[in-house]
Tab-separated table of C-alpha atoms in Angstrom:
chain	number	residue	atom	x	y	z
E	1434	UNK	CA	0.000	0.000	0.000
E	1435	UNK	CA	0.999	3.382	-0.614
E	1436	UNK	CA	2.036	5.310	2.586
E	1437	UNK	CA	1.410	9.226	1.202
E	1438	UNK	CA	-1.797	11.309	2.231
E	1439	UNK	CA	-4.025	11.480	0.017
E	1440	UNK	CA	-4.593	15.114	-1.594
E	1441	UNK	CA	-8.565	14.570	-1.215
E	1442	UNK	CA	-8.344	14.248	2.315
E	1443	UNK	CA	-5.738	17.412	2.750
E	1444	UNK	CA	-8.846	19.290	0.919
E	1445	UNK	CA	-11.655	17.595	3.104
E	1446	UNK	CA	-9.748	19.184	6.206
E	1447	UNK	CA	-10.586	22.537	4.795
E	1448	UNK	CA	-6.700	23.675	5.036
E	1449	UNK	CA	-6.095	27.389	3.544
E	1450	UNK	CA	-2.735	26.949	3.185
E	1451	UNK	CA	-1.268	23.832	1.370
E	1452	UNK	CA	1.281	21.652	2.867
E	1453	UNK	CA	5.003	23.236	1.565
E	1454	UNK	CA	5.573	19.894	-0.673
E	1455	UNK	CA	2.817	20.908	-2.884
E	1456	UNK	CA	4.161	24.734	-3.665
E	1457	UNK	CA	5.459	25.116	-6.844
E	1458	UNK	CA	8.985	27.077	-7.554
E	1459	UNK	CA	7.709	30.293	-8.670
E	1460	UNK	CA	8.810	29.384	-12.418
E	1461	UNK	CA	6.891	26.619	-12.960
E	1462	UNK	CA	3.110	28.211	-11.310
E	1463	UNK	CA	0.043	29.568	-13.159
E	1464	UNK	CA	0.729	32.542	-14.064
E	1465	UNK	CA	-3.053	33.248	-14.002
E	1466	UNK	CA	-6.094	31.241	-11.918
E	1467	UNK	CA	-9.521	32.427	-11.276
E	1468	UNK	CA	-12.417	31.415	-9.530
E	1469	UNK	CA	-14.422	30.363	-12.587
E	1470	UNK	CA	-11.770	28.292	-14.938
E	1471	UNK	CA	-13.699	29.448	-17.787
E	1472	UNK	CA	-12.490	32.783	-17.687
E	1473	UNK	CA	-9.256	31.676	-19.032
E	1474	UNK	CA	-8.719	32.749	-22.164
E	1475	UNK	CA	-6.954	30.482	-25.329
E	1476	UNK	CA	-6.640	29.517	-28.706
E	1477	UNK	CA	-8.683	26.786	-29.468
E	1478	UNK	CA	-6.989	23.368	-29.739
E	1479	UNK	CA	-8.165	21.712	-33.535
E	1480	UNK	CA	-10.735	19.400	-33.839
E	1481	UNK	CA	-11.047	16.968	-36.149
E	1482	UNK	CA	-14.925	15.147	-37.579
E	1483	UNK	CA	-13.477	11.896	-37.902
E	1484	UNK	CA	-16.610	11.047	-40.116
E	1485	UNK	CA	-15.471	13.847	-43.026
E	1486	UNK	CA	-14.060	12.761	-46.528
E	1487	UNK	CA	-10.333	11.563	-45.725
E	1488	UNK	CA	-9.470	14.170	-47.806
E	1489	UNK	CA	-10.112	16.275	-45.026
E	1490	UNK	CA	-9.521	14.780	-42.370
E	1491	UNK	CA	-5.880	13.946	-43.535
E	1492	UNK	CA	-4.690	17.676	-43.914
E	1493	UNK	CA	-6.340	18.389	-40.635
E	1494	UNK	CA	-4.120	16.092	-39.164
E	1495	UNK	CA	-1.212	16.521	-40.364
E	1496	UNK	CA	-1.417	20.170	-39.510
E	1497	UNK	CA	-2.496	19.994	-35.754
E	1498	UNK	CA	0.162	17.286	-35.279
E	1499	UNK	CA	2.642	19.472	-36.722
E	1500	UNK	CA	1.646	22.636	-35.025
E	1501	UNK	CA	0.009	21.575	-31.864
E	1502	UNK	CA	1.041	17.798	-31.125
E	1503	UNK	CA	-2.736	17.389	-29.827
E	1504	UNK	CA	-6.556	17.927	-31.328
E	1505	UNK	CA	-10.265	17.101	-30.192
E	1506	UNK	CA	-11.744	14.399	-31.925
E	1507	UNK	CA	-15.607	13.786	-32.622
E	1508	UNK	CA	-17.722	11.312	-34.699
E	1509	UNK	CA	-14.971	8.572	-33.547
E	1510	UNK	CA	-17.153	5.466	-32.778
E	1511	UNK	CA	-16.668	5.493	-28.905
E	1512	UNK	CA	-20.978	5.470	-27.301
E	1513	UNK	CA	-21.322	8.505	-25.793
E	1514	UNK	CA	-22.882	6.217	-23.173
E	1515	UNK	CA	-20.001	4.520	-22.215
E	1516	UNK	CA	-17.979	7.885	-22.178
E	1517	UNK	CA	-20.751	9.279	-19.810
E	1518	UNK	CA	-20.842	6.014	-17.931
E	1519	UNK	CA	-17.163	5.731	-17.171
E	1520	UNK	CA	-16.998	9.194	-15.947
E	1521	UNK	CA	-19.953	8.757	-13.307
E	1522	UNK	CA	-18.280	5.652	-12.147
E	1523	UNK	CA	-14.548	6.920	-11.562
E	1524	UNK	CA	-16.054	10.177	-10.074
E	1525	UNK	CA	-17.854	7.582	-7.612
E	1526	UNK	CA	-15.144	6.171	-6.784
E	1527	UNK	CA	-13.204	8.643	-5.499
E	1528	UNK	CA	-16.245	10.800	-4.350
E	1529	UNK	CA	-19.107	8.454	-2.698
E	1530	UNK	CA	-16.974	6.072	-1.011
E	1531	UNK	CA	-14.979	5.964	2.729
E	1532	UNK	CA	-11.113	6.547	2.514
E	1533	UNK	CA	-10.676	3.024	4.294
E	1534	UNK	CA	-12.216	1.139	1.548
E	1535	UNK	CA	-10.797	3.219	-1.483
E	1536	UNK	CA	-7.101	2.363	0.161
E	1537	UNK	CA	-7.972	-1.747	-0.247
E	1538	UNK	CA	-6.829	-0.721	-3.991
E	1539	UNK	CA	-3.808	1.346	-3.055
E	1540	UNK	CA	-1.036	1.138	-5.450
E	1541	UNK	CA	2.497	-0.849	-4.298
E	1542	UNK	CA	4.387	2.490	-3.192
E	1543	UNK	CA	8.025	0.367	-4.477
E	1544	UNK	CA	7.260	0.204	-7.804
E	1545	UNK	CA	7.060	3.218	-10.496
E	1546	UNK	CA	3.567	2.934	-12.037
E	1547	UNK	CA	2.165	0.116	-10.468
E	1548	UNK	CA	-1.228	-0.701	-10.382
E	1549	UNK	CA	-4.150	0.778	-7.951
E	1550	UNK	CA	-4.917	3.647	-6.491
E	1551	UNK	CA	-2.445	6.476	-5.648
E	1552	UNK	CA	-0.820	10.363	-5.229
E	1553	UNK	CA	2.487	9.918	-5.392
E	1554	UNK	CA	3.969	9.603	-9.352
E	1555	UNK	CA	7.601	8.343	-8.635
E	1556	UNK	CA	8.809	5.530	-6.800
E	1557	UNK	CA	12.363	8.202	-4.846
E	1558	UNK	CA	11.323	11.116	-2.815
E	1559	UNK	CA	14.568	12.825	-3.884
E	1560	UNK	CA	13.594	13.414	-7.384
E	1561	UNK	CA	9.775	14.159	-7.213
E	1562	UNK	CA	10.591	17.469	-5.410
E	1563	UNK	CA	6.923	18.896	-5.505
E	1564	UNK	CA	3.834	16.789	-5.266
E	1565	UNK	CA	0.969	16.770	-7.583
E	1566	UNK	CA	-2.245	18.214	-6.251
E	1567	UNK	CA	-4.230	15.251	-7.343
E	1568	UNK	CA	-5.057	11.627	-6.626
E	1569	UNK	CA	-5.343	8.549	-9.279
E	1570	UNK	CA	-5.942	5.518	-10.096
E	1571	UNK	CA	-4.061	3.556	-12.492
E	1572	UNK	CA	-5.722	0.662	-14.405
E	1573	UNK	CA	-3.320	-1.602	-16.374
E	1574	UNK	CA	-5.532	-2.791	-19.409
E	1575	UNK	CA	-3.921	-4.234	-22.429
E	1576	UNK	CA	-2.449	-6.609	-23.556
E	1577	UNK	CA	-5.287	-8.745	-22.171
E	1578	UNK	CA	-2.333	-11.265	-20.296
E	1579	UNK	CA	-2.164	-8.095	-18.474
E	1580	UNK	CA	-5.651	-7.051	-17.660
E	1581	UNK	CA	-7.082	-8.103	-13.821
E	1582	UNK	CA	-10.166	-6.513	-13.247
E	1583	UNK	CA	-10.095	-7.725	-9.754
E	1584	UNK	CA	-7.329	-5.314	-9.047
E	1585	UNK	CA	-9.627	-2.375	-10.154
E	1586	UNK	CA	-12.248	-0.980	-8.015
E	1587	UNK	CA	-15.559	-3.194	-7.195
E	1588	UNK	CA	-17.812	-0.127	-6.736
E	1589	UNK	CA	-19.636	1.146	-7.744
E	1590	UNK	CA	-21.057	-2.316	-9.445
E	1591	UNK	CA	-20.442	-1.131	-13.076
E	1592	UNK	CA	-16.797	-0.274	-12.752
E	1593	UNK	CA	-15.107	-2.898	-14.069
E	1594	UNK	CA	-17.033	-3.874	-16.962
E	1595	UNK	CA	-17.103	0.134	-18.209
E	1596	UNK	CA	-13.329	0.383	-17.912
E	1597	UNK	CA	-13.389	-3.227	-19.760
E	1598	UNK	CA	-15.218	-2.138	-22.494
E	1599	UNK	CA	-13.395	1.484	-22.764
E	1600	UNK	CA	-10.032	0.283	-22.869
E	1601	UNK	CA	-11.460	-2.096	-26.371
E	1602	UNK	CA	-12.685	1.492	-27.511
E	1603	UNK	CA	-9.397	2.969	-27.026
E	1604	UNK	CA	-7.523	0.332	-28.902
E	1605	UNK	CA	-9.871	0.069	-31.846
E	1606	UNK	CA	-9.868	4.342	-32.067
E	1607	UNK	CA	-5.861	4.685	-31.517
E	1608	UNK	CA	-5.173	2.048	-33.880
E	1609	UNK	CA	-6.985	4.272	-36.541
E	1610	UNK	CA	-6.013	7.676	-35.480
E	1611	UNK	CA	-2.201	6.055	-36.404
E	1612	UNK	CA	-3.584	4.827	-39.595
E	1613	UNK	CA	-4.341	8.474	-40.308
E	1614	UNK	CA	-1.581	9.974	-38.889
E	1615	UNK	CA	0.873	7.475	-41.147
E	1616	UNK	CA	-1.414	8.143	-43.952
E	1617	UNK	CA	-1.150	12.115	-43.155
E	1618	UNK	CA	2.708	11.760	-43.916
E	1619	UNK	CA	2.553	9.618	-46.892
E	1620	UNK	CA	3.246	6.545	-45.372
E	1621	UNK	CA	1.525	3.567	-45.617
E	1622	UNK	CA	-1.422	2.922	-42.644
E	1623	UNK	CA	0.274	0.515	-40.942
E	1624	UNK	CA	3.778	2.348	-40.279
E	1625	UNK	CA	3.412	3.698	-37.021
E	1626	UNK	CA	1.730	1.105	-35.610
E	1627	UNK	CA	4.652	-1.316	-36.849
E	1628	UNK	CA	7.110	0.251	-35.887
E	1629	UNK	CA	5.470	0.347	-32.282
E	1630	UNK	CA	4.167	-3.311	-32.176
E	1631	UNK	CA	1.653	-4.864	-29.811
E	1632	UNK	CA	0.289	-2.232	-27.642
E	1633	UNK	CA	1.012	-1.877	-23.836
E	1634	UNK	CA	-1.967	0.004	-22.630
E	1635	UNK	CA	-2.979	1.422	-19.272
E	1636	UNK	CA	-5.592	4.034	-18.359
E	1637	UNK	CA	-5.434	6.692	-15.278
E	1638	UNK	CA	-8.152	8.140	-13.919
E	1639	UNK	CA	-7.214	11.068	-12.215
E	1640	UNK	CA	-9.184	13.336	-9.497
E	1641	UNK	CA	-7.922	16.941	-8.764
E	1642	UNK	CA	-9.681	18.095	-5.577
E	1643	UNK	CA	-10.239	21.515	-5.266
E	1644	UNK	CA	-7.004	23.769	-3.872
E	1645	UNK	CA	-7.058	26.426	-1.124
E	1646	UNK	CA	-3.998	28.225	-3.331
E	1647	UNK	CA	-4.079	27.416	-7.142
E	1648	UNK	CA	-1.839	29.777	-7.575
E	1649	UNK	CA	1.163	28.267	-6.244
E	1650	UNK	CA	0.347	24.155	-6.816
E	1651	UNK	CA	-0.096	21.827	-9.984
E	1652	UNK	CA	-2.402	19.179	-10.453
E	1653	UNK	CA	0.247	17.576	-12.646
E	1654	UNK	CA	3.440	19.221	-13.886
E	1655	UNK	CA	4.382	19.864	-16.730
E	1656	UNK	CA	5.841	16.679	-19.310
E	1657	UNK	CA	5.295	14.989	-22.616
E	1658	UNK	CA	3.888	11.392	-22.412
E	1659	UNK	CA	6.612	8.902	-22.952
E	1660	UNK	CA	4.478	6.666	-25.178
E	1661	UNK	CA	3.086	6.609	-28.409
E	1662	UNK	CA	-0.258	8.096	-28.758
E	1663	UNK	CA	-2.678	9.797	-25.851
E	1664	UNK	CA	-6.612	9.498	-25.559
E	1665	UNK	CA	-7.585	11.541	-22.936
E	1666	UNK	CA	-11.073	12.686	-21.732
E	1667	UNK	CA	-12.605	14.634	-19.288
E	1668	UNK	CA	-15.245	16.408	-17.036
E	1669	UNK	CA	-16.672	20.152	-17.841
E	1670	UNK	CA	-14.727	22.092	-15.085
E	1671	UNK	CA	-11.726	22.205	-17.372
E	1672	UNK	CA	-7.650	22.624	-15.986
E	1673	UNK	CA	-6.047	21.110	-18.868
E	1674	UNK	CA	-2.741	23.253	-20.389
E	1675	UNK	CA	-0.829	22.666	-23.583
E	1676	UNK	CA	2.067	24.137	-23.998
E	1677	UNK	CA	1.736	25.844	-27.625
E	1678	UNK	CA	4.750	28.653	-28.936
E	1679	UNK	CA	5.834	29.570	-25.458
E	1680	UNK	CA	2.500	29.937	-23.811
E	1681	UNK	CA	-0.011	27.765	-21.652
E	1682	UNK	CA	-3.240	27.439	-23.460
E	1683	UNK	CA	-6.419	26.437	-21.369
E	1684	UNK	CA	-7.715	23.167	-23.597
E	1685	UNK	CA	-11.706	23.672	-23.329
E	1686	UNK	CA	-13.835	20.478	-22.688
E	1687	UNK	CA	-15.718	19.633	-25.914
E	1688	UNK	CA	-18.562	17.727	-24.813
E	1689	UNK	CA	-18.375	13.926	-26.361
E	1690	UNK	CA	-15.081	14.957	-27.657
E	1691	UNK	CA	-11.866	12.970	-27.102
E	1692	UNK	CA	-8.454	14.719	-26.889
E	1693	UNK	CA	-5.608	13.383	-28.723
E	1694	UNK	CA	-1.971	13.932	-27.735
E	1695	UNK	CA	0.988	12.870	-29.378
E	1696	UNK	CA	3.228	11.269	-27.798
E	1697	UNK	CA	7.288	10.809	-27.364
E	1698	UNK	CA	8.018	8.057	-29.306
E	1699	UNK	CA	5.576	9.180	-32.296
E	1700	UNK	CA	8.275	12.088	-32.611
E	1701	UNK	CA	10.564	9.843	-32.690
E	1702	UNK	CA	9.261	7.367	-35.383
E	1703	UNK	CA	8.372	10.395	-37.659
E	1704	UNK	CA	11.572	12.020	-37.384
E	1705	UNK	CA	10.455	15.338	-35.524
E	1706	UNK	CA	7.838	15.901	-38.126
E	1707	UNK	CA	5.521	15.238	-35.635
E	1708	UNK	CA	5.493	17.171	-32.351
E	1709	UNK	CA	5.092	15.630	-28.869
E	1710	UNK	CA	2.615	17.272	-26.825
E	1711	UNK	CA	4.053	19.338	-23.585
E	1712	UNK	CA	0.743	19.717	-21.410
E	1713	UNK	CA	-0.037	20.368	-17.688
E	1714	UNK	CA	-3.069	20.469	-15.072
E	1715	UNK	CA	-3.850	23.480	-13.083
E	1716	UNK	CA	-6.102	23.357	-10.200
E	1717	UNK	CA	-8.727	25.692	-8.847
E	1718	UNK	CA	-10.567	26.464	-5.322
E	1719	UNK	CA	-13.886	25.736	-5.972
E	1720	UNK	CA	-14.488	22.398	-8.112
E	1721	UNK	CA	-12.763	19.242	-7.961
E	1722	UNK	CA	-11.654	17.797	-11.817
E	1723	UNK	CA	-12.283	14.460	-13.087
E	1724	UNK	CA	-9.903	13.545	-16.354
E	1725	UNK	CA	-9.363	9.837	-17.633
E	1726	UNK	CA	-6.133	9.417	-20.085
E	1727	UNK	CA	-5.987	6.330	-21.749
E	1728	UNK	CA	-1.913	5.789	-22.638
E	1729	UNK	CA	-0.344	3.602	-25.548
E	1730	UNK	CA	3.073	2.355	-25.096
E	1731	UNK	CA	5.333	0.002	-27.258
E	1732	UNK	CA	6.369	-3.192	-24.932
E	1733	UNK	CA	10.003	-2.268	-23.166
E	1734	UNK	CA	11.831	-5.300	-25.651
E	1735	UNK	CA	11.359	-2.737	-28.530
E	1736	UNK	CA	13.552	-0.357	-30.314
E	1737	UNK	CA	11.980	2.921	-31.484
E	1738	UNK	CA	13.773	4.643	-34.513
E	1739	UNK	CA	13.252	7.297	-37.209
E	1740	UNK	CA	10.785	5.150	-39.588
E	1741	UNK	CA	13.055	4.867	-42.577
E	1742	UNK	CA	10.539	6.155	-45.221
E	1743	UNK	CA	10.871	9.618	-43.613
E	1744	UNK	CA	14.951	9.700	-43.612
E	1745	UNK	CA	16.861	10.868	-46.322
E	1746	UNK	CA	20.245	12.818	-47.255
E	1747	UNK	CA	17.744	15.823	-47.185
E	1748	UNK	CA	16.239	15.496	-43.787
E	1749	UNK	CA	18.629	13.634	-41.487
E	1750	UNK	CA	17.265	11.538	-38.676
E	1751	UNK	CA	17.059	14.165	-35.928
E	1752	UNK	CA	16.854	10.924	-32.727
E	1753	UNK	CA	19.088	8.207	-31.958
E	1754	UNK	CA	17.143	4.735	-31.515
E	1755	UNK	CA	15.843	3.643	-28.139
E	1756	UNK	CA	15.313	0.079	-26.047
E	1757	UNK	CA	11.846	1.289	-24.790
E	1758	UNK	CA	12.944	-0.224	-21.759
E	1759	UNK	CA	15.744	2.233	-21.052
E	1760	UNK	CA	13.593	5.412	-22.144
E	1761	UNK	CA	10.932	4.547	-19.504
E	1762	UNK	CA	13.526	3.874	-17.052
E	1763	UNK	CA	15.224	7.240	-18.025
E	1764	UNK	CA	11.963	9.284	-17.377
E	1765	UNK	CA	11.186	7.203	-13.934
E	1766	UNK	CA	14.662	8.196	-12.313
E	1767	UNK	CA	14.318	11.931	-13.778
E	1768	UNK	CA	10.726	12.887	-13.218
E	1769	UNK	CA	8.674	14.318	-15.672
E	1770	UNK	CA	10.438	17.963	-16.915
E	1771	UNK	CA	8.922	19.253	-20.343
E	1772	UNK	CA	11.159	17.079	-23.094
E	1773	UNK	CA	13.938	16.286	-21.044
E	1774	UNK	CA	13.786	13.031	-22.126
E	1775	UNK	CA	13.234	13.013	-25.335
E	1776	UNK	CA	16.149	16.037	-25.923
E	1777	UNK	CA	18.774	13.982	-24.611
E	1778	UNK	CA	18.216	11.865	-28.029
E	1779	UNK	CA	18.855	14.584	-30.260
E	1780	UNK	CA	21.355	14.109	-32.717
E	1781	UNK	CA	24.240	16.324	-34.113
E	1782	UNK	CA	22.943	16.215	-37.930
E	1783	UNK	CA	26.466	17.463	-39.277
E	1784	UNK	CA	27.486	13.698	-37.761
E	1785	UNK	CA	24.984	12.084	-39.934
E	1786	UNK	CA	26.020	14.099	-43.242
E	1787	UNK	CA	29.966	13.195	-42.520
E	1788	UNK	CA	28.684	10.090	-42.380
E	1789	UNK	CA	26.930	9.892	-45.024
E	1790	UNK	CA	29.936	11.392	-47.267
E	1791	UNK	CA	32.120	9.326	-45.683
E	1792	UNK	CA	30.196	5.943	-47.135
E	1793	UNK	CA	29.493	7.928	-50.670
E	1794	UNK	CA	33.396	8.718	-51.036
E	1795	UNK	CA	34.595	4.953	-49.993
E	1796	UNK	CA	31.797	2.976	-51.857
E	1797	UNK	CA	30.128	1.699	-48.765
E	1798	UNK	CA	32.980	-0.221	-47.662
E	1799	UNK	CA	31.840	-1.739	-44.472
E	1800	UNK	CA	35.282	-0.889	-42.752
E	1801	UNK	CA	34.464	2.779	-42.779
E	1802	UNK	CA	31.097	2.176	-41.036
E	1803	UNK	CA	33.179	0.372	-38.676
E	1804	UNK	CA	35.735	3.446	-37.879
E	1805	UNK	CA	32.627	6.178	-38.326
E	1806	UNK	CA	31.059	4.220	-35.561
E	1807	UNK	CA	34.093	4.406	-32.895
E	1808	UNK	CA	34.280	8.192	-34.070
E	1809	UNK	CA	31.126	9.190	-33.869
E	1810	UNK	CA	27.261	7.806	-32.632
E	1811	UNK	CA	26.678	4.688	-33.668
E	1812	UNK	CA	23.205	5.416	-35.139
E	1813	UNK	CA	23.847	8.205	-36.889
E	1814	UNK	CA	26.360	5.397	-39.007
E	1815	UNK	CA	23.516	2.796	-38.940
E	1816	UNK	CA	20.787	5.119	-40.294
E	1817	UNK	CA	23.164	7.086	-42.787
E	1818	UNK	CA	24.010	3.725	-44.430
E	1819	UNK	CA	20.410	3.244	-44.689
E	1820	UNK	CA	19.664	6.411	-46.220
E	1821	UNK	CA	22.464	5.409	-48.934
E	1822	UNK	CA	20.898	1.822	-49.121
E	1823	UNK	CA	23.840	-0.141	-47.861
């Protein structure tokens, strides 16, 4: 079980101050939180009818993932019932039960991301310097080997089978949202999701409790989901921020809608051309926030790479390959900061073009792939000789 208080009970004591691990270094707080949410003003994030001409719905795309790294959905398939239903039921959970029988499900406090119900994100104190105004719980869904309802709440009644049945939605819908996006870059439908492999889902319901100073706390800070792709929805009081040219837009709740973010590894697999999403929750004083993110990862056994299609002598790859494995384990031991992550994978492009020239001038000759790759990074030889067809 895990040992930390849980933010819904700090806000049931009626506190006015919050406890000094929840304060925010000045940097990183709102710069702007009202009473009524609503009166925050932003651009509006795109959305996309799913059930327009693909000729449409392509462009539309392409452009928010290139721009924005996120976009509303609508007309995607997904009953509005079962998007109302699973919403009641989570808020139940965490609202119209005692504390005692909501901690039965507590998540193992040793483990990063374990299953069950929770506050605290990382496993080490020493890195998660400021706590999350917000409590969760964390279903582990797919693949199916995976999947133990009995580990998820048993009330109310209808719990498990809604979260079941979402999770199937979730699949189906981001298995075709990375048909489009592939298709949106020229690629063939199945690219992304090859290049990402069976899908490792899991889907976090998250309750943000109202806050005595808003001003000074997150409900969760600021990051990029490590994953692939991001289905997220979530309740009318609104607290969702995407980071979009240097400023924190407000993402209103379209009702029925589902929010799409991109994730890490999608900027990976299409070479930058695709933007991860940087996003973060603010809290407010009055209303307590319901949102339920449904994440898609690759399993840790695979490497994720600049799709080949979208490399060339003209546009470099801009990442160096990753063991899933050691990405997630990078973000785990160095909490979630912006793109931290994903930066440290950057790659020096002059690198690739020596490279490159280097194979050109010698005919390919495997010896100087061997000497390019004790001078310099070892992809940047591996995907250059693929660019050049060796």
């Amino acid at each position: 079980m895990e040992g930390a208080v849980r933010v819904q009970i700090l806000s049931q004591m009626g506190i006015s101050e919050v406890p000094s691990q929840y304060i925010q270094p000045p940097k990183n707080r709102p710069e702007s939180v009202t009473e009524n949410i609503a009166d925050l003003s932003c651009k509006h994030v795109p959305a996309v009818d799913l059930c327009s001409e693909k000729e449409s719905v392509l462009p539309a795309i392409r452009e928010a993932c290139r721009e924005w790294g996120a976009f509303h959905v609508f007309n995607h398939g997904v009953p509005t019932k079962l998007l109302d239903g699973l919403r009641r039921a989570c808020l139940s959970f965490f609202n119209d039960f005692q504390m005692e029988d909501k901690l039965k499900y507590a998540c193992n406090p040793n483990f990063a991301a374990s299953e069950g119900y929770g506050s605290r994100l990382l496993v080490s104190s020493e890195n998660e310097t400021v706590l999350d105004w917000r409590d969760y719980f964390d279903h582990h869904t797919l693949p199916l080997s995976c999947r133990n309802p009995s580990a998820w709440p048993h009330f109310p009644p209808e719990y498990r089978e809604l979260m079941a049945n979402y999770s199937d939605e979730m699949r189906v819908l981001a298995q075709r949202l990375l048909a489009l996006m592939s298709e949106s870059l020229g690629l063939k439908a199945s690219c992304i999701e090859d290049a990402v492999g069976e899908f490792y889902q899991n889907i976090t319901a998250s309750y943000y409790p109202p806050c005595p100073q808003p001003d000074l706390t997150l409900g969760l800070q600021s990051h990029s989901d490590i994953g692939v792709i991001t289905l997220l929805i979530q309740d009318d009081v609104g607290g969702l921020q995407v980071l979009k040219d240097g400023e924190w837009l407000l993402v209103d709740p379209l009702p029925n809608a589902i929010l799409v973010l991109v994730a890490d590894q999608t900027e990976i697999i299409t070479n930058g051309k695709y933007k991860t999403c940087v996003h973060r929750a603010i809290t407010n004083a009055s209303k307590a926030r319901l949102s339920i993110a449904t994440f898609h990862d690759p399993a840790k056994t695979v490497r994720i790479s600049p799709v080949s299609d979208l490399v060339s002598q003209s546009s470099p790859p801009l990442y160096s390959s990753v063991l899933y494995r050691d990405y997630l384990s990078s973000w785990y031991s160095n909490a979630p900061e912006g793109k931290r992550n994903l930066d440290k994978l950057l790659l020096d492009t002059s690198n690739y073009c020596s490279a490159l020239y280097a194979i050109k001038k010698r005919n390919k000759n495997s010896q100087v792939l061997f000497h390019l790759c004790n001078e310099i990074k070892f992809d940047v030889c591996i995907e250059a000789s693929k660019a050049w067809g060796d």
